[in-house]
């Protein structure tokens, strides 16, 4: 699943980051790395940006920045792994 697929309040784990270049590096520097838990806190009325919690802080990103490049899995499916 991707960032576009998760719903408000849903928690997921990052499985893979498929973004290269400056955008991919910037997101990884912000903590978007495999194994990190993300949760959607709020969606803007016109879809962008999406407000997430990640590693204990809030971050807002545009879907086009990370939409298809972050591969996610439901958090409940990853517990105990």
XYZ file of N, CA and C in Angstrom:
243
model
N 0.847 -1.164 0.000
C 0.000 0.000 0.000
C 0.895 1.229 0.000
N 0.341 2.357 -0.399
C 1.080 3.614 -0.446
C 0.417 4.644 0.465
N 1.030 5.793 0.564
C 0.481 6.876 1.383
C -0.927 7.254 0.925
N -1.192 7.145 -0.359
C -2.513 7.473 -0.894
C -3.600 6.511 -0.412
N -3.207 5.324 0.021
C -4.170 4.285 0.402
C -4.572 4.305 1.872
N -3.781 4.936 2.735
C -4.100 4.867 4.161
C -5.127 5.926 4.547
N -5.942 5.572 5.515
C -7.066 6.405 5.929
C -6.725 7.197 7.192
N -7.537 8.179 7.471
C -7.385 9.003 8.663
C -7.382 8.128 9.911
N -6.387 8.274 10.758
C -6.274 7.503 11.982
C -5.580 6.164 11.836
N -5.312 5.736 10.619
C -4.686 4.440 10.383
C -3.176 4.518 10.616
N -2.635 3.507 11.268
C -1.195 3.418 11.509
C -0.594 2.355 10.602
N 0.587 2.645 10.084
C 1.295 1.725 9.196
C 2.777 1.748 9.515
N 3.474 0.751 9.014
C 4.934 0.730 9.075
C 5.464 0.911 7.659
N 6.558 1.636 7.560
C 7.220 1.795 6.268
C 7.978 0.505 5.981
N 7.698 -0.072 4.823
C 8.359 -1.301 4.412
C 9.539 -0.982 3.504
N 9.344 -0.015 2.606
C 10.379 0.311 1.622
C 10.224 1.756 1.188
N 11.331 2.400 0.880
C 11.329 3.763 0.351
C 11.854 3.687 -1.075
N 10.974 3.924 -2.045
C 11.334 3.844 -3.461
C 11.457 5.224 -4.072
N 12.162 6.098 -3.425
C 12.358 7.452 -3.932
C 13.845 7.721 -4.012
N 14.276 8.226 -5.143
C 15.683 8.574 -5.294
C 15.857 10.077 -5.278
N 17.065 10.502 -5.471
C 17.351 11.922 -5.581
C 17.184 12.671 -4.282
N 17.048 13.979 -4.423
C 16.974 14.865 -3.262
C 15.721 14.619 -2.428
N 14.585 14.347 -3.076
C 13.343 14.118 -2.328
C 13.453 12.875 -1.457
N 13.938 11.787 -2.023
C 14.102 10.558 -1.252
C 15.059 10.730 -0.091
N 16.170 11.414 -0.337
C 17.145 11.639 0.728
C 16.564 12.518 1.829
N 15.823 13.553 1.435
C 15.224 14.450 2.425
C 14.222 13.710 3.305
N 13.378 12.874 2.697
C 12.399 12.112 3.483
C 13.091 11.130 4.421
N 14.148 10.491 3.943
C 14.878 9.564 4.810
C 15.557 10.319 5.953
N 16.077 11.501 5.672
C 16.674 12.323 6.729
C 15.639 12.732 7.778
N 14.376 12.871 7.354
C 13.300 13.244 8.271
C 12.802 12.046 9.082
N 13.271 10.839 8.765
C 12.876 9.662 9.527
C 11.996 8.679 8.785
N 11.708 8.936 7.518
C 10.913 8.009 6.711
C 11.822 6.869 6.260
N 12.051 5.922 7.164
C 12.934 4.797 6.890
C 12.187 3.497 7.154
N 12.630 2.396 6.538
C 11.961 1.117 6.774
C 11.884 0.791 8.261
N 10.700 0.360 8.678
C 10.451 0.008 10.068
C 9.797 1.107 10.884
N 9.833 2.337 10.388
C 9.237 3.457 11.126
C 7.713 3.378 11.067
N 7.078 3.717 12.183
C 5.615 3.733 12.259
C 5.123 5.124 11.876
N 4.140 5.187 10.988
C 3.507 6.451 10.610
C 2.008 6.330 10.839
N 1.386 7.443 11.197
C -0.061 7.469 11.406
C -0.607 8.748 10.798
N -1.705 8.629 10.056
C -2.343 9.797 9.456
C -3.159 10.503 10.531
N -2.838 11.772 10.776
C -3.515 12.566 11.790
C -4.576 13.455 11.157
N -4.274 13.979 9.966
C -5.208 14.911 9.326
C -4.907 14.984 7.835
N -5.970 15.106 7.051
C -5.855 15.377 5.623
C -6.403 16.767 5.367
N -5.730 17.524 4.545
C -6.217 18.852 4.186
C -7.488 18.711 3.355
N -8.343 19.727 3.345
C -9.603 19.655 2.598
C -9.423 19.354 1.109
N -8.349 19.827 0.523
C -8.099 19.571 -0.900
C -7.044 18.489 -1.092
N -6.959 17.561 -0.181
C -6.090 16.385 -0.189
C -4.666 16.678 0.291
N -4.039 17.736 -0.168
C -2.658 18.029 0.222
C -2.596 19.194 1.174
N -1.714 19.192 2.129
C -0.834 18.090 2.517
C -1.534 17.115 3.454
N -0.837 16.040 3.754
C -1.309 15.077 4.741
C -0.436 15.254 5.983
N -1.059 15.258 7.149
C -0.352 15.440 8.416
C -0.177 14.073 9.059
N 1.059 13.717 9.357
C 1.399 12.412 9.899
C 2.110 12.553 11.237
N 2.038 11.502 12.049
C 2.959 11.397 13.174
C 4.000 10.362 12.773
N 5.236 10.678 13.084
C 6.363 9.836 12.709
C 7.443 10.005 13.766
N 7.808 8.919 14.422
C 8.880 8.946 15.429
C 8.647 9.994 16.520
N 7.365 10.195 16.883
C 7.036 11.092 17.976
C 6.862 12.550 17.611
N 6.886 12.890 16.350
C 6.641 14.274 15.957
C 5.665 14.322 14.792
N 5.139 15.513 14.526
C 4.201 15.717 13.423
C 4.955 16.225 12.212
N 4.577 15.723 11.052
C 5.173 16.178 9.800
C 4.067 16.254 8.753
N 4.101 17.281 7.942
C 3.145 17.436 6.845
C 3.893 17.318 5.536
N 3.399 16.453 4.661
C 4.019 16.298 3.350
C 2.939 16.254 2.284
N 3.344 16.580 1.074
C 2.431 16.491 -0.060
C 2.433 15.066 -0.592
N 1.295 14.632 -1.089
C 1.190 13.288 -1.653
C 2.159 13.109 -2.809
N 2.350 14.135 -3.619
C 3.234 13.987 -4.773
C 4.688 13.797 -4.337
N 5.052 14.270 -3.151
C 6.413 14.070 -2.655
C 6.684 12.613 -2.325
N 5.707 11.940 -1.749
C 5.961 10.593 -1.253
C 4.902 9.580 -1.624
N 3.826 10.023 -2.248
C 2.675 9.156 -2.504
C 2.999 7.747 -2.948
N 3.601 7.574 -4.094
C 3.881 6.238 -4.604
C 5.225 5.687 -4.194
N 6.064 6.509 -3.582
C 7.417 6.078 -3.261
C 7.576 5.404 -1.914
N 6.612 5.574 -1.039
C 6.661 4.907 0.266
C 5.770 3.679 0.217
N 6.335 2.517 0.482
C 5.550 1.287 0.559
C 5.276 1.009 2.021
N 3.993 0.830 2.338
C 3.552 0.698 3.726
C 2.821 -0.610 3.946
N 2.756 -1.031 5.204
C 1.985 -2.206 5.592
C 1.222 -1.844 6.854
N -0.016 -2.333 6.980
C -0.812 -2.071 8.186
C -0.001 -2.396 9.428
N -0.057 -1.513 10.405
C 0.733 -1.669 11.625
C 0.414 -2.974 12.342
N -0.860 -3.337 12.416
C -1.268 -4.548 13.127
C -0.635 -5.791 12.514
N -0.386 -5.765 11.204
C 0.209 -6.916 10.528
C 1.695 -7.052 10.827
N 2.322 -5.995 11.332
C 3.768 -6.027 11.545
C 4.160 -6.237 13.002
N 3.202 -6.248 13.913
C 3.510 -6.420 15.337
C 4.074 -7.822 15.565
N 5.188 -7.874 16.280
C 5.814 -9.150 16.581
C 6.804 -9.614 15.543
N 7.067 -8.772 14.557
C 8.042 -9.155 13.527
C 9.315 -8.411 13.701
